Amino acid sequence: MHGILVIDKPQGITSHTVVQRVRHACKVKRVGHAGTLDPLATGLLIIGIGKCTRLIEYLVSSEKSYRATFVLGKVTDSQDITGEVVGEGCAAHITADMIHQTCAAFVGDIEQVPPMFSALKQNGVPLYRLARKGVEVERQKRQINISRLAVEHIEDDQVTIRVDCSKGTYIRTLCHDIGQQLGCGACMTSLRRIRSGCFDESMAISMDALADGDFQLLSATAALQTMVNLKVTANGRDRLLHGIPPLVGDIADESSLEDAEQAAFYFEDKLLAIASYDPEHKFDERGDFKLVKVFPEGI
């Protein structure tokens, strides 16, 4: 069994738990997810099953969208409501205009320090394990991109935002940093992933539907919608079966090559390979492409 599942993760369980339940429902050991959601968070969790686990890196790299709510005047060690309160500030003077202006300043390429309560590793040890022991280590700033940050609702000290961002963005850290910029502090109280690349929440199935077997796997094509698709001839298929890059003449529509910095190769709707165009044979003199991934039997 090979394919993609879009799960609507409920609050209170880990992403690993979702993976375990997918393994049980699909009776497949090889299962992975594209982008961890903390137990507090809900929403889209993209699951790769079987050979489609090899496509997860393309799913992880896509832009994601979130809806988050944070409370002003409270700072926690985990930067969300599940953590221990380590600071409080007065938010009575914070106006809607101040919130809108501050949020607008976070749009674009910005630097973010990953939180201690994260799965990032320091000398092989996840940071969250160190954080639970009260140990804090220096973390390197990471550049991320916020393409959109819209304030959707403000009620008393609660602010709800919609965020479109690059991979590697920590939304609870964003909420924390907004609070720091406002001068009163803030921590995230809820988070929902509403989009991941070409997938949105309307495509997601519930955990109940998964348990009942009420679902259909999406094909590998669904994971590669943003990639140029090239159909190969029978000769191209035979070359790929032996791990040999195809020739330009093995591509059914050569006009698509100019857009194919990296492309997915298909034969009769089955994905056979992912490769980059290399007409000058810089990497492999046997063909006109550099193979990145090969699926000889197709998926």
mmCIF file with all atom_site columns, N, CA, C and O in Angstrom, residues 96-120:
data_model
loop_
_atom_site.group_PDB
_atom_site.id
_atom_site.type_symbol
_atom_site.label_atom_id
_atom_site.label_alt_id
_atom_site.label_comp_id
_atom_site.label_asym_id
_atom_site.label_entity_id
_atom_site.label_seq_id
_atom_site.pdbx_PDB_ins_code
_atom_site.Cartn_x
_atom_site.Cartn_y
_atom_site.Cartn_z
_atom_site.occupancy
_atom_site.B_iso_or_equiv
_atom_site.pdbx_formal_charge
_atom_site.auth_seq_id
_atom_site.auth_comp_id
_atom_site.auth_asym_id
_atom_site.auth_atom_id
_atom_site.pdbx_PDB_model_num
ATOM 1   N N  . ALA A 1 96  ? -5.910 48.024 19.612 1.00 0.00 ? 96  ALA A N  1
ATOM 2   C CA . ALA A 1 96  ? -5.983 47.235 18.377 1.00 0.00 ? 96  ALA A CA 1
ATOM 3   C C  . ALA A 1 96  ? -4.980 47.747 17.354 1.00 0.00 ? 96  ALA A C  1
ATOM 4   O O  . ALA A 1 96  ? -4.337 46.952 16.647 1.00 0.00 ? 96  ALA A O  1
ATOM 5   N N  . ASP A 1 97  ? -4.827 49.052 17.259 1.00 0.00 ? 97  ASP A N  1
ATOM 6   C CA . ASP A 1 97  ? -3.854 49.621 16.313 1.00 0.00 ? 97  ASP A CA 1
ATOM 7   C C  . ASP A 1 97  ? -2.437 49.174 16.650 1.00 0.00 ? 97  ASP A C  1
ATOM 8   O O  . ASP A 1 97  ? -1.650 48.861 15.746 1.00 0.00 ? 97  ASP A O  1
ATOM 9   N N  . MET A 1 98  ? -2.102 49.123 17.911 1.00 0.00 ? 98  MET A N  1
ATOM 10  C CA . MET A 1 98  ? -0.773 48.671 18.319 1.00 0.00 ? 98  MET A CA 1
ATOM 11  C C  . MET A 1 98  ? -0.550 47.212 17.917 1.00 0.00 ? 98  MET A C  1
ATOM 12  O O  . MET A 1 98  ? 0.532  46.838 17.446 1.00 0.00 ? 98  MET A O  1
ATOM 13  N N  . ILE A 1 99  ? -1.582 46.405 18.079 1.00 0.00 ? 99  ILE A N  1
ATOM 14  C CA . ILE A 1 99  ? -1.473 44.982 17.719 1.00 0.00 ? 99  ILE A CA 1
ATOM 15  C C  . ILE A 1 99  ? -1.296 44.832 16.208 1.00 0.00 ? 99  ILE A C  1
ATOM 16  O O  . ILE A 1 99  ? -0.414 44.090 15.746 1.00 0.00 ? 99  ILE A O  1
ATOM 17  N N  . HIS A 1 100 ? -2.101 45.542 15.433 1.00 0.00 ? 100 HIS A N  1
ATOM 18  C CA . HIS A 1 100 ? -1.999 45.464 13.962 1.00 0.00 ? 100 HIS A CA 1
ATOM 19  C C  . HIS A 1 100 ? -0.621 45.933 13.486 1.00 0.00 ? 100 HIS A C  1
ATOM 20  O O  . HIS A 1 100 ? 0.000  45.289 12.624 1.00 0.00 ? 100 HIS A O  1
ATOM 21  N N  . GLN A 1 101 ? -0.143 47.034 14.011 1.00 0.00 ? 101 GLN A N  1
ATOM 22  C CA . GLN A 1 101 ? 1.155  47.571 13.587 1.00 0.00 ? 101 GLN A CA 1
ATOM 23  C C  . GLN A 1 101 ? 2.302  46.636 13.972 1.00 0.00 ? 101 GLN A C  1
ATOM 24  O O  . GLN A 1 101 ? 3.234  46.428 13.182 1.00 0.00 ? 101 GLN A O  1
ATOM 25  N N  . THR A 1 102 ? 2.224  46.062 15.147 1.00 0.00 ? 102 THR A N  1
ATOM 26  C CA . THR A 1 102 ? 3.276  45.154 15.593 1.00 0.00 ? 102 THR A CA 1
ATOM 27  C C  . THR A 1 102 ? 3.295  43.883 14.745 1.00 0.00 ? 102 THR A C  1
ATOM 28  O O  . THR A 1 102 ? 4.362  43.422 14.329 1.00 0.00 ? 102 THR A O  1
ATOM 29  N N  . CYS A 1 103 ? 2.130  43.337 14.479 1.00 0.00 ? 103 CYS A N  1
ATOM 30  C CA . CYS A 1 103 ? 2.062  42.125 13.656 1.00 0.00 ? 103 CYS A CA 1
ATOM 31  C C  . CYS A 1 103 ? 2.582  42.385 12.242 1.00 0.00 ? 103 CYS A C  1
ATOM 32  O O  . CYS A 1 103 ? 3.273  41.546 11.656 1.00 0.00 ? 103 CYS A O  1
ATOM 33  N N  . ALA A 1 104 ? 2.268  43.556 11.705 1.00 0.00 ? 104 ALA A N  1
ATOM 34  C CA . ALA A 1 104 ? 2.719  43.901 10.356 1.00 0.00 ? 104 ALA A CA 1
ATOM 35  C C  . ALA A 1 104 ? 4.241  43.925 10.266 1.00 0.00 ? 104 ALA A C  1
ATOM 36  O O  . ALA A 1 104 ? 4.820  43.622 9.211  1.00 0.00 ? 104 ALA A O  1
ATOM 37  N N  . ALA A 1 105 ? 4.903  44.250 11.358 1.00 0.00 ? 105 ALA A N  1
ATOM 38  C CA . ALA A 1 105 ? 6.363  44.337 11.363 1.00 0.00 ? 105 ALA A CA 1
ATOM 39  C C  . ALA A 1 105 ? 7.027  42.965 11.256 1.00 0.00 ? 105 ALA A C  1
ATOM 40  O O  . ALA A 1 105 ? 8.228  42.879 10.967 1.00 0.00 ? 105 ALA A O  1
ATOM 41  N N  . PHE A 1 106 ? 6.270  41.906 11.462 1.00 0.00 ? 106 PHE A N  1
ATOM 42  C CA . PHE A 1 106 ? 6.828  40.551 11.379 1.00 0.00 ? 106 PHE A CA 1
ATOM 43  C C  . PHE A 1 106 ? 6.668  39.932 9.988  1.00 0.00 ? 106 PHE A C  1
ATOM 44  O O  . PHE A 1 106 ? 7.104  38.791 9.774  1.00 0.00 ? 106 PHE A O  1
ATOM 45  N N  . VAL A 1 107 ? 6.068  40.631 9.065  1.00 0.00 ? 107 VAL A N  1
ATOM 46  C CA . VAL A 1 107 ? 5.888  40.110 7.701  1.00 0.00 ? 107 VAL A CA 1
ATOM 47  C C  . VAL A 1 107 ? 7.184  40.269 6.912  1.00 0.00 ? 107 VAL A C  1
ATOM 48  O O  . VAL A 1 107 ? 7.835  41.313 6.964  1.00 0.00 ? 107 VAL A O  1
ATOM 49  N N  . GLY A 1 108 ? 7.556  39.210 6.182  1.00 0.00 ? 108 GLY A N  1
ATOM 50  C CA . GLY A 1 108 ? 8.778  39.237 5.382  1.00 0.00 ? 108 GLY A CA 1
ATOM 51  C C  . GLY A 1 108 ? 9.793  38.239 5.901  1.00 0.00 ? 108 GLY A C  1
ATOM 52  O O  . GLY A 1 108 ? 9.466  37.302 6.652  1.00 0.00 ? 108 GLY A O  1
ATOM 53  N N  . ASP A 1 109 ? 11.050 38.418 5.503  1.00 0.00 ? 109 ASP A N  1
ATOM 54  C CA . ASP A 1 109 ? 12.130 37.570 6.000  1.00 0.00 ? 109 ASP A CA 1
ATOM 55  C C  . ASP A 1 109 ? 12.549 38.063 7.381  1.00 0.00 ? 109 ASP A C  1
ATOM 56  O O  . ASP A 1 109 ? 12.965 39.217 7.539  1.00 0.00 ? 109 ASP A O  1
ATOM 57  N N  . ILE A 1 110 ? 12.433 37.199 8.360  1.00 0.00 ? 110 ILE A N  1
ATOM 58  C CA . ILE A 1 110 ? 12.796 37.574 9.727  1.00 0.00 ? 110 ILE A CA 1
ATOM 59  C C  . ILE A 1 110 ? 13.640 36.466 10.341 1.00 0.00 ? 110 ILE A C  1
ATOM 60  O O  . ILE A 1 110 ? 13.715 35.345 9.816  1.00 0.00 ? 110 ILE A O  1
ATOM 61  N N  . GLU A 1 111 ? 14.283 36.775 11.465 1.00 0.00 ? 111 GLU A N  1
ATOM 62  C CA . GLU A 1 111 ? 15.049 35.776 12.208 1.00 0.00 ? 111 GLU A CA 1
ATOM 63  C C  . GLU A 1 111 ? 14.265 35.353 13.444 1.00 0.00 ? 111 GLU A C  1
ATOM 64  O O  . GLU A 1 111 ? 13.617 36.166 14.092 1.00 0.00 ? 111 GLU A O  1
ATOM 65  N N  . GLN A 1 112 ? 14.356 34.055 13.727 1.00 0.00 ? 112 GLN A N  1
ATOM 66  C CA . GLN A 1 112 ? 13.605 33.515 14.855 1.00 0.00 ? 112 GLN A CA 1
ATOM 67  C C  . GLN A 1 112 ? 14.509 32.563 15.634 1.00 0.00 ? 112 GLN A C  1
ATOM 68  O O  . GLN A 1 112 ? 15.213 31.744 15.043 1.00 0.00 ? 112 GLN A O  1
ATOM 69  N N  . VAL A 1 113 ? 14.495 32.679 16.953 1.00 0.00 ? 113 VAL A N  1
ATOM 70  C CA . VAL A 1 113 ? 15.248 31.753 17.804 1.00 0.00 ? 113 VAL A CA 1
ATOM 71  C C  . VAL A 1 113 ? 14.323 30.595 18.172 1.00 0.00 ? 113 VAL A C  1
ATOM 72  O O  . VAL A 1 113 ? 13.284 30.811 18.804 1.00 0.00 ? 113 VAL A O  1
ATOM 73  N N  . PRO A 1 114 ? 14.643 29.361 17.777 1.00 0.00 ? 114 PRO A N  1
ATOM 74  C CA . PRO A 1 114 ? 13.783 28.217 18.106 1.00 0.00 ? 114 PRO A CA 1
ATOM 75  C C  . PRO A 1 114 ? 13.590 28.092 19.609 1.00 0.00 ? 114 PRO A C  1
ATOM 76  O O  . PRO A 1 114 ? 14.503 28.395 20.389 1.00 0.00 ? 114 PRO A O  1
ATOM 77  N N  . PRO A 1 115 ? 12.430 27.646 20.051 1.00 0.00 ? 115 PRO A N  1
ATOM 78  C CA . PRO A 1 115 ? 12.167 27.521 21.486 1.00 0.00 ? 115 PRO A CA 1
ATOM 79  C C  . PRO A 1 115 ? 12.907 26.328 22.094 1.00 0.00 ? 115 PRO A C  1
ATOM 80  O O  . PRO A 1 115 ? 13.257 25.369 21.388 1.00 0.00 ? 115 PRO A O  1
ATOM 81  N N  . MET A 1 116 ? 13.125 26.368 23.389 1.00 0.00 ? 116 MET A N  1
ATOM 82  C CA . MET A 1 116 ? 13.738 25.231 24.071 1.00 0.00 ? 116 MET A CA 1
ATOM 83  C C  . MET A 1 116 ? 12.822 24.011 24.017 1.00 0.00 ? 116 MET A C  1
ATOM 84  O O  . MET A 1 116 ? 13.292 22.879 23.890 1.00 0.00 ? 116 MET A O  1
ATOM 85  N N  . PHE A 1 117 ? 11.521 24.250 24.115 1.00 0.00 ? 117 PHE A N  1
ATOM 86  C CA . PHE A 1 117 ? 10.587 23.128 24.031 1.00 0.00 ? 117 PHE A CA 1
ATOM 87  C C  . PHE A 1 117 ? 10.335 22.825 22.554 1.00 0.00 ? 117 PHE A C  1
ATOM 88  O O  . PHE A 1 117 ? 9.318  23.195 21.971 1.00 0.00 ? 117 PHE A O  1
ATOM 89  N N  . SER A 1 118 ? 11.310 22.149 21.929 1.00 0.00 ? 118 SER A N  1
ATOM 90  C CA . SER A 1 118 ? 11.209 21.768 20.524 1.00 0.00 ? 118 SER A CA 1
ATOM 91  C C  . SER A 1 118 ? 11.980 20.477 20.316 1.00 0.00 ? 118 SER A C  1
ATOM 92  O O  . SER A 1 118 ? 12.758 20.046 21.182 1.00 0.00 ? 118 SER A O  1
ATOM 93  N N  . ALA A 1 119 ? 11.771 19.859 19.157 1.00 0.00 ? 119 ALA A N  1
ATOM 94  C CA . ALA A 1 119 ? 12.430 18.584 18.862 1.00 0.00 ? 119 ALA A CA 1
ATOM 95  C C  . ALA A 1 119 ? 13.822 18.769 18.277 1.00 0.00 ? 119 ALA A C  1
ATOM 96  O O  . ALA A 1 119 ? 14.498 17.783 17.955 1.00 0.00 ? 119 ALA A O  1
ATOM 97  N N  . LEU A 1 120 ? 14.258 20.017 18.112 1.00 0.00 ? 120 LEU A N  1
ATOM 98  C CA . LEU A 1 120 ? 15.623 20.252 17.638 1.00 0.00 ? 120 LEU A CA 1
ATOM 99  C C  . LEU A 1 120 ? 16.618 19.632 18.615 1.00 0.00 ? 120 LEU A C  1
ATOM 100 O O  . LEU A 1 120 ? 16.360 19.578 19.822 1.00 0.00 ? 120 LEU A O  1
#
